[in-house]
PDB file of C-alpha atoms in Angstrom:
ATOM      1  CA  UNK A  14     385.301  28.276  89.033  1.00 60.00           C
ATOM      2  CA  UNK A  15     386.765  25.916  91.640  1.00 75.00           C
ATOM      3  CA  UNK A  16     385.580  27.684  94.684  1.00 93.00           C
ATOM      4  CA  UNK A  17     387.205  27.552  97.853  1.00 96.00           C
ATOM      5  CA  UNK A  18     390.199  24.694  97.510  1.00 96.00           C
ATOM      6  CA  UNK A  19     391.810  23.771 100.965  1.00 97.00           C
ATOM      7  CA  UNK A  20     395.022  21.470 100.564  1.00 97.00           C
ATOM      8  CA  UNK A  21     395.704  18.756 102.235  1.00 97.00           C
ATOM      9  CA  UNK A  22     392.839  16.610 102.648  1.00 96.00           C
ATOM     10  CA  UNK A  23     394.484  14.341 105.095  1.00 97.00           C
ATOM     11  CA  UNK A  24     397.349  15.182 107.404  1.00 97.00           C
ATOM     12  CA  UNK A  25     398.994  13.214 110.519  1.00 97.00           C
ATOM     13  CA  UNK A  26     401.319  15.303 112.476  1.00 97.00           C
ATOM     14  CA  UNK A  27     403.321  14.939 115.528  1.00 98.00           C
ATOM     15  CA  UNK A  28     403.398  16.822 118.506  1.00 98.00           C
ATOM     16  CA  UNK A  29     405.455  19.669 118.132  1.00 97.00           C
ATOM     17  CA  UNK A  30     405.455  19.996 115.008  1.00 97.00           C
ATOM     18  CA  UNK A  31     404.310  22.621 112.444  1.00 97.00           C
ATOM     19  CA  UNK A  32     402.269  23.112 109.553  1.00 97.00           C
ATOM     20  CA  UNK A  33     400.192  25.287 106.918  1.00 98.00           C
ATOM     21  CA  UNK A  34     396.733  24.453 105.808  1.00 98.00           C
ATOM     22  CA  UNK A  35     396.133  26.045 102.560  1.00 98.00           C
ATOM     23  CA  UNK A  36     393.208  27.475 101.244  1.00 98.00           C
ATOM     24  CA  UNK A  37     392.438  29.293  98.387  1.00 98.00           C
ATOM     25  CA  UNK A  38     389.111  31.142  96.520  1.00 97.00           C
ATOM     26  CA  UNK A  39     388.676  32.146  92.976  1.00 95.00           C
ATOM     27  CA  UNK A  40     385.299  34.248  93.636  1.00 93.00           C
ATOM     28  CA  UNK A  41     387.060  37.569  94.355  1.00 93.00           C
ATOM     29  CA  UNK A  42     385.558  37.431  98.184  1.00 93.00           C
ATOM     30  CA  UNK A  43     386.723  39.389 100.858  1.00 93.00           C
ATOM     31  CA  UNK A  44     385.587  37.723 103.588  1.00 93.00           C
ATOM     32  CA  UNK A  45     387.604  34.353 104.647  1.00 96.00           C
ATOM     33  CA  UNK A  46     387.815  32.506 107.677  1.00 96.00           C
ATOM     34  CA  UNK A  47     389.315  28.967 109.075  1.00 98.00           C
ATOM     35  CA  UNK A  48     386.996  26.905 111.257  1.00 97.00           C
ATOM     36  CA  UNK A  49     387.375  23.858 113.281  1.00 97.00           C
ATOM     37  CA  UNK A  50     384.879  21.357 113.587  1.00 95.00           C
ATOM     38  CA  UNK A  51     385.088  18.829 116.532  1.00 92.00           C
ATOM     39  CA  UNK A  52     382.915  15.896 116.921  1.00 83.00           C
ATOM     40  CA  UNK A  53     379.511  16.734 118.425  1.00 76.00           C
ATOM     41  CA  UNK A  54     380.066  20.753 117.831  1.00 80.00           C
ATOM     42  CA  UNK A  55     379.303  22.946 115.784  1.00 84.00           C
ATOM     43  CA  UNK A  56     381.876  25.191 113.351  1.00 93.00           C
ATOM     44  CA  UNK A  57     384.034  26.978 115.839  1.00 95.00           C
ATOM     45  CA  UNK A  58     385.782  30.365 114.008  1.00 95.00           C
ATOM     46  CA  UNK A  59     389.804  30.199 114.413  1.00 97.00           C
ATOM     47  CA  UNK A  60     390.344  33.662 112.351  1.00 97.00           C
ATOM     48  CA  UNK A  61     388.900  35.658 109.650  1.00 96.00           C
ATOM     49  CA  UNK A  62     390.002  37.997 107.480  1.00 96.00           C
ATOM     50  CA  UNK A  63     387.491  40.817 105.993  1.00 93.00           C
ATOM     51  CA  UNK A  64     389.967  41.614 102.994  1.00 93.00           C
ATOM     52  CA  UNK A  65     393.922  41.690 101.815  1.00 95.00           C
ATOM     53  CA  UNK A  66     396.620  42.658 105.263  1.00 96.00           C
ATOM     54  CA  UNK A  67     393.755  42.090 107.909  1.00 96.00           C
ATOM     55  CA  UNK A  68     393.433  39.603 109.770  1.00 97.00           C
ATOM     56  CA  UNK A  69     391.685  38.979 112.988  1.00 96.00           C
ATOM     57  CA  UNK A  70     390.948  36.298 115.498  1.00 96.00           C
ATOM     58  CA  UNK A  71     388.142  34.170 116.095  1.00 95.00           C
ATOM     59  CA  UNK A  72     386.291  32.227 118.860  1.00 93.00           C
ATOM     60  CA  UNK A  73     388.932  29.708 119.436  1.00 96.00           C
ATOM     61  CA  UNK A  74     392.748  31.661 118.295  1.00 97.00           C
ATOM     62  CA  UNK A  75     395.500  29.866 120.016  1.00 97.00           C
ATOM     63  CA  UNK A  76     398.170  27.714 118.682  1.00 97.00           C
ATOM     64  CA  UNK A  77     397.164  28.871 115.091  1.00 98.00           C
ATOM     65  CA  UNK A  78     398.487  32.030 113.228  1.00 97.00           C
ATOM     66  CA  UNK A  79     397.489  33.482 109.494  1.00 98.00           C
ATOM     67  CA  UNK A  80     397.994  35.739 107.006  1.00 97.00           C
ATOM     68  CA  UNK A  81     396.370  37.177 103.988  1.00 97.00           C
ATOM     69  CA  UNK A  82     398.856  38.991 101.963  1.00 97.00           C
ATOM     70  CA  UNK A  83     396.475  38.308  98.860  1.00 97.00           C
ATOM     71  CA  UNK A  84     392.407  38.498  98.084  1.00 96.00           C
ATOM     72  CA  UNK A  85     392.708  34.756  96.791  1.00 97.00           C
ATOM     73  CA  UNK A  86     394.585  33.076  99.908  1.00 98.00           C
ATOM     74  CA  UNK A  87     394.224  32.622 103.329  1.00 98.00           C
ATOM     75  CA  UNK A  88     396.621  30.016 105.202  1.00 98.00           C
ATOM     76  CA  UNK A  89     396.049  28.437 108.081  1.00 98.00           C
ATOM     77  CA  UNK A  90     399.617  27.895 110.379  1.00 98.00           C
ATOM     78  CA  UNK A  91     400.062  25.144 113.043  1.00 97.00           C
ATOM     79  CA  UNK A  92     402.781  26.727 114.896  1.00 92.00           C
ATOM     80  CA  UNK A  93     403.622  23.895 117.131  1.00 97.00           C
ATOM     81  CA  UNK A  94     400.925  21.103 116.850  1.00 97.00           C
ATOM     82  CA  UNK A  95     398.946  19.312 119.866  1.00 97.00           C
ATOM     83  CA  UNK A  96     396.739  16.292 120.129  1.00 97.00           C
ATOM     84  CA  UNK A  97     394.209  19.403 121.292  1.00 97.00           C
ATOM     85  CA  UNK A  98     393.920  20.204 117.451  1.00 97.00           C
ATOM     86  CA  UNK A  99     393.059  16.889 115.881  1.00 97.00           C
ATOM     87  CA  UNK A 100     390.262  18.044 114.111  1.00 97.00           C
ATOM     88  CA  UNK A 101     388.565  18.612 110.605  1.00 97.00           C
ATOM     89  CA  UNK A 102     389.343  22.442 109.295  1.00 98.00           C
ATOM     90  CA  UNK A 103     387.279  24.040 107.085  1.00 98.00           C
ATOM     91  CA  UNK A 104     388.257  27.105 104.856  1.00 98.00           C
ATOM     92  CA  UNK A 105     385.066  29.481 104.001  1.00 96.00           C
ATOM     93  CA  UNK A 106     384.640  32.974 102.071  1.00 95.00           C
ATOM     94  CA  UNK A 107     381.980  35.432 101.315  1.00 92.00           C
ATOM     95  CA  UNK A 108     381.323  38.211  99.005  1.00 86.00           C
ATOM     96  CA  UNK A 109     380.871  40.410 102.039  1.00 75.00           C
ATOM     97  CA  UNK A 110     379.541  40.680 104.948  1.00 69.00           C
ATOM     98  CA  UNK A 111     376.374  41.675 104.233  1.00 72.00           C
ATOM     99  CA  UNK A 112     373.536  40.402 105.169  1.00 67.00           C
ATOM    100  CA  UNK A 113     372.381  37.387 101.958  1.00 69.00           C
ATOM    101  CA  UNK A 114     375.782  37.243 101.602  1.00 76.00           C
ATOM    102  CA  UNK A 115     376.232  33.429 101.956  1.00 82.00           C
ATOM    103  CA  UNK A 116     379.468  31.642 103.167  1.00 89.00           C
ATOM    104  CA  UNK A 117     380.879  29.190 101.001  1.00 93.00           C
ATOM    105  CA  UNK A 118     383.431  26.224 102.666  1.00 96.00           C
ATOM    106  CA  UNK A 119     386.029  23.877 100.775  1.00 96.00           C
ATOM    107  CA  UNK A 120     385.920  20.520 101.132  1.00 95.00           C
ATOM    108  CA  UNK A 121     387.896  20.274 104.912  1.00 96.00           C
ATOM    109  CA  UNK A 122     391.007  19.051 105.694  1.00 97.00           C
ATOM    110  CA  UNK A 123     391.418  16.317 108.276  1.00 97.00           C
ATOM    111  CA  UNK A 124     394.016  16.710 110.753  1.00 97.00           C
ATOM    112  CA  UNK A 125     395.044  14.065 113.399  1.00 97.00           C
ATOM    113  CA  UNK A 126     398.191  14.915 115.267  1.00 97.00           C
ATOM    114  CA  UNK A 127     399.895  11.646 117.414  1.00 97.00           C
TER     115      UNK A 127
ATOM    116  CA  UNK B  12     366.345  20.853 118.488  1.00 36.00           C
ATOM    117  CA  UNK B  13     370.220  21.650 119.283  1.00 37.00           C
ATOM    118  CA  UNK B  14     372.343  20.162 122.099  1.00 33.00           C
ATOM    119  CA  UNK B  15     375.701  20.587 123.358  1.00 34.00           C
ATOM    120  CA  UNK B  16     377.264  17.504 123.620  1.00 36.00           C
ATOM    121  CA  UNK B  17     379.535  14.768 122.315  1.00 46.00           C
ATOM    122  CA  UNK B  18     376.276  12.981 120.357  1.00 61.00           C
ATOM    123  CA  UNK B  19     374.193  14.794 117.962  1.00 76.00           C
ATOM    124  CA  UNK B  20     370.708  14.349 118.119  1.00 88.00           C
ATOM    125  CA  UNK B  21     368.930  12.380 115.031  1.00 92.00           C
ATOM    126  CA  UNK B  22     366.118  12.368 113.350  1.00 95.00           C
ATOM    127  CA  UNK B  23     364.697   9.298 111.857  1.00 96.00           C
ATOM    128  CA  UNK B  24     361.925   9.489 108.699  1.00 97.00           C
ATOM    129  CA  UNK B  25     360.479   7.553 106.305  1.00 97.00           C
ATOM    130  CA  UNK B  26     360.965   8.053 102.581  1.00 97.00           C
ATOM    131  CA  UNK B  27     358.330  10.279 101.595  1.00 97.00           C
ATOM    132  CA  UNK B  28     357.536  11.946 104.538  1.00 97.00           C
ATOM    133  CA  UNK B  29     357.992  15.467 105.796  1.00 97.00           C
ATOM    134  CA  UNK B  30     360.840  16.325 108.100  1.00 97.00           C
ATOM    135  CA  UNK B  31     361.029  18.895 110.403  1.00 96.00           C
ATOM    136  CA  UNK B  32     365.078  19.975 111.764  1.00 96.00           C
ATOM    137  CA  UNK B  33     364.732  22.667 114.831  1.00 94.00           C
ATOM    138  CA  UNK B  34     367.151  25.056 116.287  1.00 93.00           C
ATOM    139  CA  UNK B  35     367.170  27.266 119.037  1.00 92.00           C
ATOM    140  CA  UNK B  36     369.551  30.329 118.701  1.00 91.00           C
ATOM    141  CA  UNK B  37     371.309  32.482 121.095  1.00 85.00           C
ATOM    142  CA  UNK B  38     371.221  36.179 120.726  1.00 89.00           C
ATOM    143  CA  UNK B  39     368.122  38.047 120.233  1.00 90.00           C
ATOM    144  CA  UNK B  40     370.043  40.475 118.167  1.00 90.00           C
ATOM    145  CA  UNK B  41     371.013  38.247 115.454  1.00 91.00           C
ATOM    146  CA  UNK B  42     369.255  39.214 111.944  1.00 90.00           C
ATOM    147  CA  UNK B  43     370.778  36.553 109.701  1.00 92.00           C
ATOM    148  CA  UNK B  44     370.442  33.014 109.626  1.00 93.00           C
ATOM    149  CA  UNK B  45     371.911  30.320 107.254  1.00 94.00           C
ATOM    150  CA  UNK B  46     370.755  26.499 106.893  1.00 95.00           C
ATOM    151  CA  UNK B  47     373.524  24.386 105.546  1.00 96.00           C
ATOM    152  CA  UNK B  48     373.553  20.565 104.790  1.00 96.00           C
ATOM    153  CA  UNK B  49     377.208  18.245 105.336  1.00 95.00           C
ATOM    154  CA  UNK B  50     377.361  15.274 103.966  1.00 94.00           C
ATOM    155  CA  UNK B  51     379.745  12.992 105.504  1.00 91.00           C
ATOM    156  CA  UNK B  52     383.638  13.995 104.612  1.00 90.00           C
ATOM    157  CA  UNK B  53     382.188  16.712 102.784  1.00 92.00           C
ATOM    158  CA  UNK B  54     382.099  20.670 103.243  1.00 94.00           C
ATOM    159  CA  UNK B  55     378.734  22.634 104.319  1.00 95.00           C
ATOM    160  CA  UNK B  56     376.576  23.478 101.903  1.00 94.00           C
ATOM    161  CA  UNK B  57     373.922  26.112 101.148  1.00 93.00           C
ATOM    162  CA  UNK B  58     370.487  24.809 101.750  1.00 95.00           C
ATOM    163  CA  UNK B  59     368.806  28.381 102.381  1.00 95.00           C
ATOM    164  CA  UNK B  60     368.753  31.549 104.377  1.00 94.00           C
ATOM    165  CA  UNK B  61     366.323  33.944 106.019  1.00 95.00           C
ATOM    166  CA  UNK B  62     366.483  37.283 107.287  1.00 93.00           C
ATOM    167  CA  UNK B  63     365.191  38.683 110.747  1.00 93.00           C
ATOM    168  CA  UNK B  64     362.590  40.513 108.949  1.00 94.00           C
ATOM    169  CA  UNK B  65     360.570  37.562 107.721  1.00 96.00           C
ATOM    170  CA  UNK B  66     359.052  34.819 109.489  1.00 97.00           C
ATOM    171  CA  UNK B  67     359.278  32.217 106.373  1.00 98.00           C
ATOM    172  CA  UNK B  68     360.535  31.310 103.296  1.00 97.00           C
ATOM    173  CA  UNK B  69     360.538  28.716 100.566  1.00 97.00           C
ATOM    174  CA  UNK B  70     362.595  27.074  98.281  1.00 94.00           C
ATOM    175  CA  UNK B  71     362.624  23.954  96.384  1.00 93.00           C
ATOM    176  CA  UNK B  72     361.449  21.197  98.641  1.00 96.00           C
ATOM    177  CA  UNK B  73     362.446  23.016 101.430  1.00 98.00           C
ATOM    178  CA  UNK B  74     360.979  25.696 104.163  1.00 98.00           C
ATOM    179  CA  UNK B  75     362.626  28.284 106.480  1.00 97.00           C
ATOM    180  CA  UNK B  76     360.496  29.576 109.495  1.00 97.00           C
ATOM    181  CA  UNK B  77     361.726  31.655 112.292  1.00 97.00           C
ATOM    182  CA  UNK B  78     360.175  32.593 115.673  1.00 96.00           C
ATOM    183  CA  UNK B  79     362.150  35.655 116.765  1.00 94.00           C
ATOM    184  CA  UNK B  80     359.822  35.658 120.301  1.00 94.00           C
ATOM    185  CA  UNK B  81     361.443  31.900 121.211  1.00 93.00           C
ATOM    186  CA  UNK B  82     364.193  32.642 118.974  1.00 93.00           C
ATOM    187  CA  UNK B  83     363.758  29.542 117.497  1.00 94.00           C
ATOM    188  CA  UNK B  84     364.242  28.546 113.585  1.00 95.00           C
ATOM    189  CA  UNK B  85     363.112  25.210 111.819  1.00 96.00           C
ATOM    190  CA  UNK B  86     364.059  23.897 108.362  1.00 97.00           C
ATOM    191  CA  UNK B  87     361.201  21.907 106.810  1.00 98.00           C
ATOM    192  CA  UNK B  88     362.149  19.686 104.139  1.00 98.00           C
ATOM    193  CA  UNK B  89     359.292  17.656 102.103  1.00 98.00           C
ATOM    194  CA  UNK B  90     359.005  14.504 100.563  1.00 97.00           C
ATOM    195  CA  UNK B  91     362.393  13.311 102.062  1.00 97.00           C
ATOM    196  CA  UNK B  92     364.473  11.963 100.161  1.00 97.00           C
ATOM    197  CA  UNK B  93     367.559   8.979 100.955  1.00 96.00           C
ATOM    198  CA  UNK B  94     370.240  11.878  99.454  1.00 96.00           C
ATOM    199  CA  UNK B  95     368.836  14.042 102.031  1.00 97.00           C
ATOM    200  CA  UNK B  96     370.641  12.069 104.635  1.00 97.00           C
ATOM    201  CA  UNK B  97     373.481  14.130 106.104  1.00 96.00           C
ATOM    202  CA  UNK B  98     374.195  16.318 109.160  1.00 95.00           C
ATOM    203  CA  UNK B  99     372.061  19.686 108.874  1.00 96.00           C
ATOM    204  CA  UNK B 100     373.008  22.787 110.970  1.00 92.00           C
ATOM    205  CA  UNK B 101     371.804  26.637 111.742  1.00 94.00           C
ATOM    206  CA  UNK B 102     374.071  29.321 111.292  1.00 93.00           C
ATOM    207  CA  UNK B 103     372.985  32.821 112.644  1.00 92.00           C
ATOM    208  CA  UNK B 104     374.928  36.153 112.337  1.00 89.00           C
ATOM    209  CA  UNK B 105     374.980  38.509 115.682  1.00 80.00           C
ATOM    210  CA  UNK B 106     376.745  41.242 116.624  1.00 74.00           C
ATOM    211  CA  UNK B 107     379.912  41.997 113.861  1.00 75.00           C
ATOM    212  CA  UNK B 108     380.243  40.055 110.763  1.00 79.00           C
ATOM    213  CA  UNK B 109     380.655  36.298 112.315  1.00 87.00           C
ATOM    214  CA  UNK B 110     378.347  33.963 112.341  1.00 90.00           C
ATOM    215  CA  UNK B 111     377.719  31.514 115.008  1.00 90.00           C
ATOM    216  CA  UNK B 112     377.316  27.557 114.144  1.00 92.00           C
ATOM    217  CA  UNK B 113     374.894  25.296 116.060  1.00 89.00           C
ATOM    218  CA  UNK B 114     376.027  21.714 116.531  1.00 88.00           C
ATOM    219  CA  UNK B 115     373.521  20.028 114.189  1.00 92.00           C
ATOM    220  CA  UNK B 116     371.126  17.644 114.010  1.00 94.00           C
ATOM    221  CA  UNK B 117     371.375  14.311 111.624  1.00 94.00           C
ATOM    222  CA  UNK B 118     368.862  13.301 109.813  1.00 96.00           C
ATOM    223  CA  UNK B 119     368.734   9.512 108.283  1.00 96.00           C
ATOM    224  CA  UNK B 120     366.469   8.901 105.697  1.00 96.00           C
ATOM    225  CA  UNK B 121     364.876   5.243 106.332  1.00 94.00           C
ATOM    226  CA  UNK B 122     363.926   3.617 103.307  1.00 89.00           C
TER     227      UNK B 122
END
């Protein structure tokens, strides 16, 4: 099993512009979320999904839109990018959300936008 | 123990020794809590969990304890290791399904 894959790893963007982080799971979990992670903070939720056609929105929403038409993927979309969102992104998914059930993260995906 | 800020806090320890990685958590409710380890350009990883219901547990090298009166948790790692080095954080799980991330504490491993 790969586990959670994000794609890309490293992405420079400019202002205004738009993107989709991608992130995909091959554990069958129905629990995914996006995070941010900004120097000197801790994991900051963006939006989750709890299964397939629901999605809903996290701690810090704006600027970023998704959509989880399948159990397996969960993108991530930069509608119109800011230097605000220079960040590192991190995909994660759980079983459930049950308590023990433990959230797994890909491997981030760096995003600096000029 | 956590901070808000631009700087984590570190924590310094010799090879060998014990370390001890605090955090303080938020809501009282909360009856879930995750440890994870990052290693630098690297995802969070599972170091071990605990449940409101106990006050400890153990795994392999490392310890869980949590003080629901301070609502305070501590992650105990022995005979540190250098590939322990990496940024360690608490994770607990309040009200709804989301769990809330502390800022983290790094911990260097001096040889």
């Amino acid at each position: 099993n790969a586990g959670v894959t994000q794609t890309p790893k490293f992405q420079v963007l400019k202002t205004g512009q738009s993107m989709t982080l991608q992130c995909a799971q091959d554990m069958n979990h129905e629990y995914m979320s996006w995070y941010r992670q900004d120097p000197g903070m801790g994991l900051r939720l963006i939006h989750y999904s709890v299964g397939a056609g629901i999605t809903d929105q996290g701690e810090v929403p704006n600027g970023y839109n998704v959509s989880r038409s399948t159990t397996e993927d969960f993108p991530l979309r930069l509608l119109s990018a800011a230097p605000s969102q220079t960040s590192v992104y991190f995909c994660a998914s759980r079983y459930g959300t049950d308590t023990g059930n433990t959230i797994y993260f890909g491997e981030g995906s760096w995003l600096t936008v000029v | 123990g956590e901070s808000v800020g631009l700087h984590l806090p570190t924590l310094s320890v010799q090879e060998g020794d014990n370390s001890i990685i605090n955090c303080a958590y938020s809501n009282s409710a909360s009856d879930y809590f995750i440890w994870y380890k990052q290693e630098s350009g690297k995802g969070p990883q599972f170091i071990i969990d605990i449940r409101s219901n106990m006050d400890k547990r153990q795994g392999q090298r490392v310890t869980v304890l949590l003080n629901k009166t301070v609502k305070h948790l501590s992650l105990q790692i022995a005979a540190t290791q250098p590939g322990d080095s990496a940024v360690y954080f608490c994770a607990e799980r309040g009200n709804g399904q989301n769990f809330v991330f502390g800022p983290g504490t790094r911990l260097s491993v001096l040889p």
